[in-house]
CSV table of C-alpha atoms and ligand atoms in Angstrom, one decimal:
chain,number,residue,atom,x,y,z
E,16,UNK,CA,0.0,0.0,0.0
E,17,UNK,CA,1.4,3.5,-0.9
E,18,UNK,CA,0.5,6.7,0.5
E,19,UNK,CA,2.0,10.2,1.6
E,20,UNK,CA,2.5,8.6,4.9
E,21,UNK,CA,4.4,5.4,3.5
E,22,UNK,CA,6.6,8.1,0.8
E,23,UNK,CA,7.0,10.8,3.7
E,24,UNK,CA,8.8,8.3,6.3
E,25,UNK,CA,10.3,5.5,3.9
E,26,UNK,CA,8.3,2.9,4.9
E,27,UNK,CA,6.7,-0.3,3.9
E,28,UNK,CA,3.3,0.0,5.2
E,29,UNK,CA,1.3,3.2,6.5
E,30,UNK,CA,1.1,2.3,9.9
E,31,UNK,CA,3.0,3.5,13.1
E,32,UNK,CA,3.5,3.2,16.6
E,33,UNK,CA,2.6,5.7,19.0
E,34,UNK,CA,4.8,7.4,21.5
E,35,UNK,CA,4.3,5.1,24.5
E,36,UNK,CA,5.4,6.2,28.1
E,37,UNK,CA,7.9,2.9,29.5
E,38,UNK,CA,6.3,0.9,26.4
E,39,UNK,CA,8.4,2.6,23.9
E,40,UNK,CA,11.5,0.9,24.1
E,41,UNK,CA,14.1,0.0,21.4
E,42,UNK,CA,12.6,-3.7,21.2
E,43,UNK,CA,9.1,-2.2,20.1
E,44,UNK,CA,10.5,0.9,18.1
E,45,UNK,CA,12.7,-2.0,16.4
E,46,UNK,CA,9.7,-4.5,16.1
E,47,UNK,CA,7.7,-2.1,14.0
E,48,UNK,CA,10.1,-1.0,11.9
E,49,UNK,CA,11.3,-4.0,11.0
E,50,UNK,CA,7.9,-5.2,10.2
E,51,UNK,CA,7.4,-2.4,7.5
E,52,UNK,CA,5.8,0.2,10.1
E,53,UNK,CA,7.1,3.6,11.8
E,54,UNK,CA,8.5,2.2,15.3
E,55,UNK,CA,8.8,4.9,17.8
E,56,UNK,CA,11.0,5.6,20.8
E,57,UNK,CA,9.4,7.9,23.9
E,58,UNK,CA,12.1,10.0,24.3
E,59,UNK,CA,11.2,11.5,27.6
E,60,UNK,CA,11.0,7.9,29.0
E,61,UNK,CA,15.1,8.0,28.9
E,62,UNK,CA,15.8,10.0,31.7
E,63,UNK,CA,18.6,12.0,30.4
E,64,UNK,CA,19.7,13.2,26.7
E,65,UNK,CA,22.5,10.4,27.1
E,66,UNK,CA,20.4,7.4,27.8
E,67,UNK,CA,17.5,8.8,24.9
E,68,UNK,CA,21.2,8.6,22.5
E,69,UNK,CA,21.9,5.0,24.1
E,70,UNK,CA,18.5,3.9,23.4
E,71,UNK,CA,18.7,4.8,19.6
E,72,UNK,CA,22.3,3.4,19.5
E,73,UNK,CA,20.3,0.4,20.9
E,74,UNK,CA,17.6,0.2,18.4
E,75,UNK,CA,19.8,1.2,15.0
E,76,UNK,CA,21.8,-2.3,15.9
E,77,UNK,CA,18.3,-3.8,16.3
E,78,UNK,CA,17.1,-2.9,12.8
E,79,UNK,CA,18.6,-1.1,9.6
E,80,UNK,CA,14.9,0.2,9.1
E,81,UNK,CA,13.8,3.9,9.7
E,82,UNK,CA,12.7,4.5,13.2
E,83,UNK,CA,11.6,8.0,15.0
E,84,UNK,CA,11.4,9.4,18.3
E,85,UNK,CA,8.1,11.0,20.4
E,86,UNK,CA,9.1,14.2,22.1
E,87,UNK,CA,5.8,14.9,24.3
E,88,UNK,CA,5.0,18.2,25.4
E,89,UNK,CA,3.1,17.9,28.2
E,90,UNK,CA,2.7,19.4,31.9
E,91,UNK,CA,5.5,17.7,34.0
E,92,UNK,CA,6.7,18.2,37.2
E,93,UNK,CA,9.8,19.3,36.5
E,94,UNK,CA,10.7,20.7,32.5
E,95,UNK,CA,13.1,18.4,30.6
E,96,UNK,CA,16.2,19.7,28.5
E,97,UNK,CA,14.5,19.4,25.1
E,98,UNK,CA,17.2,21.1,23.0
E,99,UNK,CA,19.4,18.4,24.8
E,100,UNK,CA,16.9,15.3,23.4
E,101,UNK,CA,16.7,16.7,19.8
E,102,UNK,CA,20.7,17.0,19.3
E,103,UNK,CA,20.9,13.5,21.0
E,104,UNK,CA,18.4,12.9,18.1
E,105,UNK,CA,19.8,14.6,16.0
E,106,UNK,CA,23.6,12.8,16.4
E,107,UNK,CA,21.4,9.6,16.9
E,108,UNK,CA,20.9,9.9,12.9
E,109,UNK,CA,17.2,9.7,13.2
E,110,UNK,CA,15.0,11.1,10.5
E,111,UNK,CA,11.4,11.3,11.9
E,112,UNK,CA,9.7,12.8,15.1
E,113,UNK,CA,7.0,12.8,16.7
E,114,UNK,CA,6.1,15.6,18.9
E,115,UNK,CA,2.7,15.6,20.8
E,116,UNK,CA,1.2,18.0,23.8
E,117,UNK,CA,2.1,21.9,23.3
E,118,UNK,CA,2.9,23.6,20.3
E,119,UNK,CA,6.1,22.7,19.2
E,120,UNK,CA,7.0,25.7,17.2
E,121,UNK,CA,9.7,26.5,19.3
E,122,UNK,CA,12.0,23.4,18.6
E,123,UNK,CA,11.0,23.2,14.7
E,124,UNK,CA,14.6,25.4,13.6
E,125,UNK,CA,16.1,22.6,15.4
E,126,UNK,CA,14.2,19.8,14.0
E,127,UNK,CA,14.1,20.9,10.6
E,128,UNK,CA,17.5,22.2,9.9
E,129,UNK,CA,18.6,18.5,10.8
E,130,UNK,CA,16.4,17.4,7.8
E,131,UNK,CA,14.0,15.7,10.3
E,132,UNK,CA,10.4,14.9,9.2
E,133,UNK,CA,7.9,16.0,11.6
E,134,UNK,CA,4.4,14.5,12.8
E,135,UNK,CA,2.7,16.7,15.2
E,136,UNK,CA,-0.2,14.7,17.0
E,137,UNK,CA,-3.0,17.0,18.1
E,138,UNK,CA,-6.9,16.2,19.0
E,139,UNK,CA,-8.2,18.6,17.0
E,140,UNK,CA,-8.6,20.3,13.5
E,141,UNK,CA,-7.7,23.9,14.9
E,142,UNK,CA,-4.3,22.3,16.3
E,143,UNK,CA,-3.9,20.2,13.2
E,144,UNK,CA,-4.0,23.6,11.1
E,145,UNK,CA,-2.0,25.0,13.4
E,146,UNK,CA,0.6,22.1,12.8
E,147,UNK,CA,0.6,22.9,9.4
E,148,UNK,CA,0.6,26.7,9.4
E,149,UNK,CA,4.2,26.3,11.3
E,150,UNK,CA,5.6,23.8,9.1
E,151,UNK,CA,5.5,20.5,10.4
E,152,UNK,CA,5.2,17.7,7.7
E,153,UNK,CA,2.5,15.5,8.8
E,154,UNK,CA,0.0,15.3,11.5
E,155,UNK,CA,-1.7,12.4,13.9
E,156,UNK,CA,-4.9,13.1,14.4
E,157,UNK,CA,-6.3,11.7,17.8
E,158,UNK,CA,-9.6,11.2,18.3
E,159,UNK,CA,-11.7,11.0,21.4
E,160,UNK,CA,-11.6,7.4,22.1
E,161,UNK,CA,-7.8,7.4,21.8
E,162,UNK,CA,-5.0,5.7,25.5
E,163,UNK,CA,-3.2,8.4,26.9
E,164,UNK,CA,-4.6,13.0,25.9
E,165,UNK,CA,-7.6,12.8,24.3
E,166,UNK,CA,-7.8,16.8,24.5
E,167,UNK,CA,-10.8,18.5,26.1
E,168,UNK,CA,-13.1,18.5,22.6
E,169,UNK,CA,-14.1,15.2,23.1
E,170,UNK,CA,-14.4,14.8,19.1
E,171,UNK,CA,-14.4,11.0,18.2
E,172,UNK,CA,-12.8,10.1,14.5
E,173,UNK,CA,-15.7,9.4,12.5
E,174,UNK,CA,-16.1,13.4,12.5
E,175,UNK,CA,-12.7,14.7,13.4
E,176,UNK,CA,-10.5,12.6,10.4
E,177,UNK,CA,-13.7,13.9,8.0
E,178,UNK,CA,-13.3,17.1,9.6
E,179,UNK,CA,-9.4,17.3,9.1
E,180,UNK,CA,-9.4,15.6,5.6
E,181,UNK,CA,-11.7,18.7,4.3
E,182,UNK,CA,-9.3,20.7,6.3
E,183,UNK,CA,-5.7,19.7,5.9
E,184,UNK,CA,-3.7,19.9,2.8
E,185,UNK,CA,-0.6,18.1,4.6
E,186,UNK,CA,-0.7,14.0,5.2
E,187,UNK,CA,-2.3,12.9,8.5
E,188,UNK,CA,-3.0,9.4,10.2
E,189,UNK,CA,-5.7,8.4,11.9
E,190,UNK,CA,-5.2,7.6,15.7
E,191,UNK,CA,-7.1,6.8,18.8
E,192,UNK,CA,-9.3,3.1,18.2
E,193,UNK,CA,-6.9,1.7,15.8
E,194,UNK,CA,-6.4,-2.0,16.0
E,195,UNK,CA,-6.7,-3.8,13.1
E,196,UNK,CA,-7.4,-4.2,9.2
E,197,UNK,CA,-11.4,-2.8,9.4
E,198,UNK,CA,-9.5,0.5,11.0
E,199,UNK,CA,-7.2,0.6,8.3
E,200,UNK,CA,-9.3,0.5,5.6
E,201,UNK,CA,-11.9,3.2,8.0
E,202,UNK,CA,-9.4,5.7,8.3
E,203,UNK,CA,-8.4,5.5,4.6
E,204,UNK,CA,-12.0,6.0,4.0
E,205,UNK,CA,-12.4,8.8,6.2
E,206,UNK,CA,-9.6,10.8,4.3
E,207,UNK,CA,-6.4,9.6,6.3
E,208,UNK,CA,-3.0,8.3,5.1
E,209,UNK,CA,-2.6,5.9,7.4
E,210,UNK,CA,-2.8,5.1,11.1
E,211,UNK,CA,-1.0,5.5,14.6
E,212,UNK,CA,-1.6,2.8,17.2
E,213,UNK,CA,-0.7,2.7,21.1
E,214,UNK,CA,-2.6,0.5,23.4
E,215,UNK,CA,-2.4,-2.4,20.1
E,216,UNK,CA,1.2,-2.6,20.3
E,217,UNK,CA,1.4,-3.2,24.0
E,218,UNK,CA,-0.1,-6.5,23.7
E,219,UNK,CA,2.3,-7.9,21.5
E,220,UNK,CA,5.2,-10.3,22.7
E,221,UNK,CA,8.0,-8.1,21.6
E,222,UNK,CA,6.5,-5.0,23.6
E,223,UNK,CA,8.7,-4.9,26.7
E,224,UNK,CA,6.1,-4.5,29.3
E,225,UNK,CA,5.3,-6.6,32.1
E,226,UNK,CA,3.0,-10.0,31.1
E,227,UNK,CA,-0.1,-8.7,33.4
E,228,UNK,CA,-0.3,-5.1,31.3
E,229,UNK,CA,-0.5,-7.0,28.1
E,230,UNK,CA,-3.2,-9.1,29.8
E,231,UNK,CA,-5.2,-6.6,31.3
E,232,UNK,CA,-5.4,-5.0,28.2
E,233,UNK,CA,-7.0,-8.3,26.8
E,234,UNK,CA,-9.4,-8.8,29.6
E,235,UNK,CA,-10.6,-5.2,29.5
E,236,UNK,CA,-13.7,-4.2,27.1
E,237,UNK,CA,-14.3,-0.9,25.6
E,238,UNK,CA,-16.4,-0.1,28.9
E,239,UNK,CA,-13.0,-0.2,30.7
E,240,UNK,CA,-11.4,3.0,30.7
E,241,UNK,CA,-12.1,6.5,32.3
E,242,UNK,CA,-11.3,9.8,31.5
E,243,UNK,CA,-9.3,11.7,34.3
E,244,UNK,CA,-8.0,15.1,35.2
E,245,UNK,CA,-10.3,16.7,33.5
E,246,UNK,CA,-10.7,19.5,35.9
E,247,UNK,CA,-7.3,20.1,35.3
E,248,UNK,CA,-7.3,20.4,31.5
E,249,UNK,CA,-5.1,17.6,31.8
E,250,UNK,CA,-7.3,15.1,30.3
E,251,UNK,CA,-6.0,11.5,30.2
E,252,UNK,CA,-8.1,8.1,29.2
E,253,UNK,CA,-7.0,5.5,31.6
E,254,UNK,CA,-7.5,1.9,32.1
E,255,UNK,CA,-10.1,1.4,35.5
E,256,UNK,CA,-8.1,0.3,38.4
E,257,UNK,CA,-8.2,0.5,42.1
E,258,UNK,CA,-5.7,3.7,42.4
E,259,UNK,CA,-7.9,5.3,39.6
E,260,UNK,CA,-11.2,4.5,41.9
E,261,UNK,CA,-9.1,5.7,44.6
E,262,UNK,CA,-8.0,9.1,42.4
E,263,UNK,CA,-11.5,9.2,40.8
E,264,UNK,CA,-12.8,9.2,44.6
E,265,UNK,CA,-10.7,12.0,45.2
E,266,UNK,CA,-11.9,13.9,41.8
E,267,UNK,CA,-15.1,13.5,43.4
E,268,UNK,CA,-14.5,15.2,46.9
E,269,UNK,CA,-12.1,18.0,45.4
E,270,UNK,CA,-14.4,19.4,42.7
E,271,UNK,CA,-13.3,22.8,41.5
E,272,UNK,CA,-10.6,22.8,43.9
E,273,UNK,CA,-8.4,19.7,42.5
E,274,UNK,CA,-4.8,20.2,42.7
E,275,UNK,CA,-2.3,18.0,40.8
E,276,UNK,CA,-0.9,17.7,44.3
E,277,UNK,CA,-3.8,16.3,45.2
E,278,UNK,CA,-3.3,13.1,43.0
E,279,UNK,CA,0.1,13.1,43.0
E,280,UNK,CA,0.2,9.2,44.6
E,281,UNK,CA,-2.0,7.9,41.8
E,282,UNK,CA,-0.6,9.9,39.0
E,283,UNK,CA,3.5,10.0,39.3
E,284,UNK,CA,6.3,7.7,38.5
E,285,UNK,CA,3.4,5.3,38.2
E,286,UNK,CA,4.5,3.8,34.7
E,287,UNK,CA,7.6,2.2,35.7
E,288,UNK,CA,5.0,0.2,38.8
E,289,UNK,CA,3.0,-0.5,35.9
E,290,UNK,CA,5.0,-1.5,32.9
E,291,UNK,CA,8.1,-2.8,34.9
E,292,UNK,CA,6.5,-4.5,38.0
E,293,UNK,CA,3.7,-5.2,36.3
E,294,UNK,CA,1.1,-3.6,39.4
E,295,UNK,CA,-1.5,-2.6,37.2
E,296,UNK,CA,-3.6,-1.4,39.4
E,297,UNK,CA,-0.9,0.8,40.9
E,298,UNK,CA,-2.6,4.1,39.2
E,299,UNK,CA,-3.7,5.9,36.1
E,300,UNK,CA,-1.9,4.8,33.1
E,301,UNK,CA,-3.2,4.9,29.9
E,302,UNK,CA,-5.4,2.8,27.6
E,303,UNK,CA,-7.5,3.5,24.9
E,304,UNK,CA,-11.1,2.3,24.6
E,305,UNK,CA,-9.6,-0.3,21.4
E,306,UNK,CA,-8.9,-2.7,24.1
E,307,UNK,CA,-12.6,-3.9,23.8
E,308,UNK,CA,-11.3,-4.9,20.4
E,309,UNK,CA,-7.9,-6.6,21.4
E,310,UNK,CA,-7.9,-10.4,22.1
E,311,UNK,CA,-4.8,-11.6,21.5
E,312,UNK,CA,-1.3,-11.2,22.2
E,313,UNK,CA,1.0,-11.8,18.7
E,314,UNK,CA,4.3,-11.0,17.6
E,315,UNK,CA,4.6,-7.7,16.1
E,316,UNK,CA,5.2,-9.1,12.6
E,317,UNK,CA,1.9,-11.3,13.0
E,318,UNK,CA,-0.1,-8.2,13.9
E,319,UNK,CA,1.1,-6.3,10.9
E,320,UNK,CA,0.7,-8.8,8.4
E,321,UNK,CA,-2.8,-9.9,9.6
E,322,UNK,CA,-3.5,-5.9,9.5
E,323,UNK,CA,-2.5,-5.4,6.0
E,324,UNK,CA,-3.5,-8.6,4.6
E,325,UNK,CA,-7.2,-7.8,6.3
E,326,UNK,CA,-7.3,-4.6,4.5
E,327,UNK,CA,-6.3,-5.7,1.3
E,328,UNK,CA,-9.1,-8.2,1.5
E,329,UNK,CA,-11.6,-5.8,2.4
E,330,UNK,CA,-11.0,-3.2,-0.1
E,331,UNK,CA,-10.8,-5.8,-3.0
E,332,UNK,CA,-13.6,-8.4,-2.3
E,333,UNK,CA,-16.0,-7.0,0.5
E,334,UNK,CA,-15.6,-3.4,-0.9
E,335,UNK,CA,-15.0,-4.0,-4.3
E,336,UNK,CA,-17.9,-6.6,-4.0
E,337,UNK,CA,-20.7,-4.0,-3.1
E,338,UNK,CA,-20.1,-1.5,-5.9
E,339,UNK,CA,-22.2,-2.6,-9.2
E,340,UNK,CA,-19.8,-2.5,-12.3
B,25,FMN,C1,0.4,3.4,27.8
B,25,FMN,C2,0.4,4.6,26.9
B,25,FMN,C3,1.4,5.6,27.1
B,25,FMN,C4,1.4,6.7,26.2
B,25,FMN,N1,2.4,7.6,26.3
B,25,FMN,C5,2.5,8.6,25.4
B,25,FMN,C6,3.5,9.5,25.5
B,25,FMN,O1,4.4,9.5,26.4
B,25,FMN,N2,3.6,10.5,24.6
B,25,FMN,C7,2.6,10.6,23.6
B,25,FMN,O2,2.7,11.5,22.8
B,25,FMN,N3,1.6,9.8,23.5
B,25,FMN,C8,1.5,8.7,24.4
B,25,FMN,N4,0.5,7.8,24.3
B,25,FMN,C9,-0.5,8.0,23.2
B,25,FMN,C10,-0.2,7.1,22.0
B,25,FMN,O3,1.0,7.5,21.4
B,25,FMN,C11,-1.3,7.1,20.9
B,25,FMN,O4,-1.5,8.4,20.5
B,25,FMN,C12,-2.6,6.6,21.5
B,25,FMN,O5,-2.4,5.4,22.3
B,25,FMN,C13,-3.5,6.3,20.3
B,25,FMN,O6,-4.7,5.7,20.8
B,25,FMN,P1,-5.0,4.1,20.9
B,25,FMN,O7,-4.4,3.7,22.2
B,25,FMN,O8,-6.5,4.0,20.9
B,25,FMN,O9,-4.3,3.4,19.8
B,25,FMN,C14,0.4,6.8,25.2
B,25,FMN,C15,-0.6,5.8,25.1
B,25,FMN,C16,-0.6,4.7,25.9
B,25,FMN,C17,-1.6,3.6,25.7
């Protein structure tokens, strides 16, 4: 399958893997890649600009394929050294980002002088515009159901990817409720040039997360997640667990008055409990409402395949088959 997506980034197939917070390791940025997708490191997940350059050195001997890195935006406790990631990027040799959370005009000189391709994700059309006003080269557009910042628009993707197809004149991908062929093909229909995927690629065997997370993502439904910290305009979508009950519960009392101080024990340095240790229900961490539509838990490669070999079939017999010659 060719698109702008697949020509933009070099790649076999126009799929790619989300920025993923302790997911997003070399093994799965490698996984992908070599599979014919867009594997992506979280570069804020390295705790320093020389372990983000370690983790690319790791993944480069892992695959000869291109690979990006995320570079999220987002309200943190304490700001990270961002010019410090890109360069490590940068000297890293790697060709693609992907930034998400605030603007990132501010770091595009950097980004671009270093001939890097760009893909902002954003959660609506105005930010998607936006994107594209300041010269980023493609976008991600995430819809409501989407793991992790869904925005505070609460847009799902059958409008929003119409909405930003009418809109756009630069590539995008659909993302948020992406896991398999029947998405594909949906958010090629819908005007997209491919898709982004998170909570999918967790529950695969090369993603290197603890056994439970990739199990609790195939026991959960699409009635499993909640959104949180909304009254902080921080929203996140979050698979249901006791310390979210316990941070929901708090939500609850607070009301207007919710401080991020106030959730601090169910909301920091929670990922490494969840994805290392494997205590899921530790806190929030995020999962998008797709897990209703996950079952299994294959090899990257596997997952792929089965993707693109689904969407073949459906857009040359079912598809093909409904339209009179
Ligand atoms: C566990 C988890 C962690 C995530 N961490 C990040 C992150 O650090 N930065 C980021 O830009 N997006 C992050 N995301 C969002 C994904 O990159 C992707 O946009 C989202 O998962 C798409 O929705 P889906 O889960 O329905 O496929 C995360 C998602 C999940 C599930």
């Amino acid at each position: 399958m060719k698109t702008r997506i697949t020509e933009l980034f070099g790649i076999e197939h126009p799929i790619i893997q989300g920025g993923m917070h302790y997911v997003g390791f070399a093994e799965l940025a490698a996984a992908v890649s070599n599979a014919g997708g867009l594997g992506i490191i979280t570069g804020l997940t390295q705790k320093t600009p020389e372990l983000l350059a370690r983790e690319i050195a790791r993944c480069r001997e892992m695959t000869d394929k291109p690979f990006g890195v995320n570079l999220t935006f987002l309200p943190t406790f304490a700001t990270p050294p961002y010019p410090e990631y890109i360069q490590a990027t940068i000297e890293g040799g790697v060709k693609a980002v992907e930034t998400a959370g605030r603007n990132p005009e501010p770091y595009l000189p950097q980004l671009k002088s270093a001939g890097i391709r760009v893909i902002h994700k954003c959660t609506s059309v105005r930010h998607s515009l936006k994107a594209e006003a300041i010269g980023c080269d493609a976008v991600s557009v995430d819809g409501f159901e989407c793991g992790g910042h869904p925005g505070e628009d609460d847009v799902p993707n059958f409008i929003l990817l119409p909405r930003a197809a009418e809109t756009l004149k630069i590539p995008f991908v659909a993302s948020g409720g992406m896991a398999d062929g029947r998405s594909l093909v949906a958010a090629l229909a819908l005007g997209a040039d491919g898709m982004n995927m998170g909570t999918r690629f967790i529950a695969t065997r090369e993603a290197p997360v603890h056994q439970r997370v990739k199990q609790a993502i195939v026991d959960a439904s699409e009635l499993d997640t909640r959104l949180v910290m909304r009254g902080l305009r921080n929203t996140e979508r979050v698979l249901l667990n006791d310390g979210v009950r316990r941070l929901m519960d708090i939500e609850r009392e607070k009301g207007a008055d919710l401080k991020i101080e106030d959730i601090y024990e169910q909301v920091a340095g929670i990922y490494p409990k969840v994805m290392i240790d494997g205590d899921v229900e530790a806190g929030a961490w995020s999962c998008g409402m797709v897990a209703g539509l996950i079952h299994d838990v294959p090899t990257v490669r596997e997952l792929i395949d089965r993707i693109m070999a689904e969407a073949d079939a459906l857009i040359l017999q079912r598809l093909a088959g409904l339209v009179r010659a």
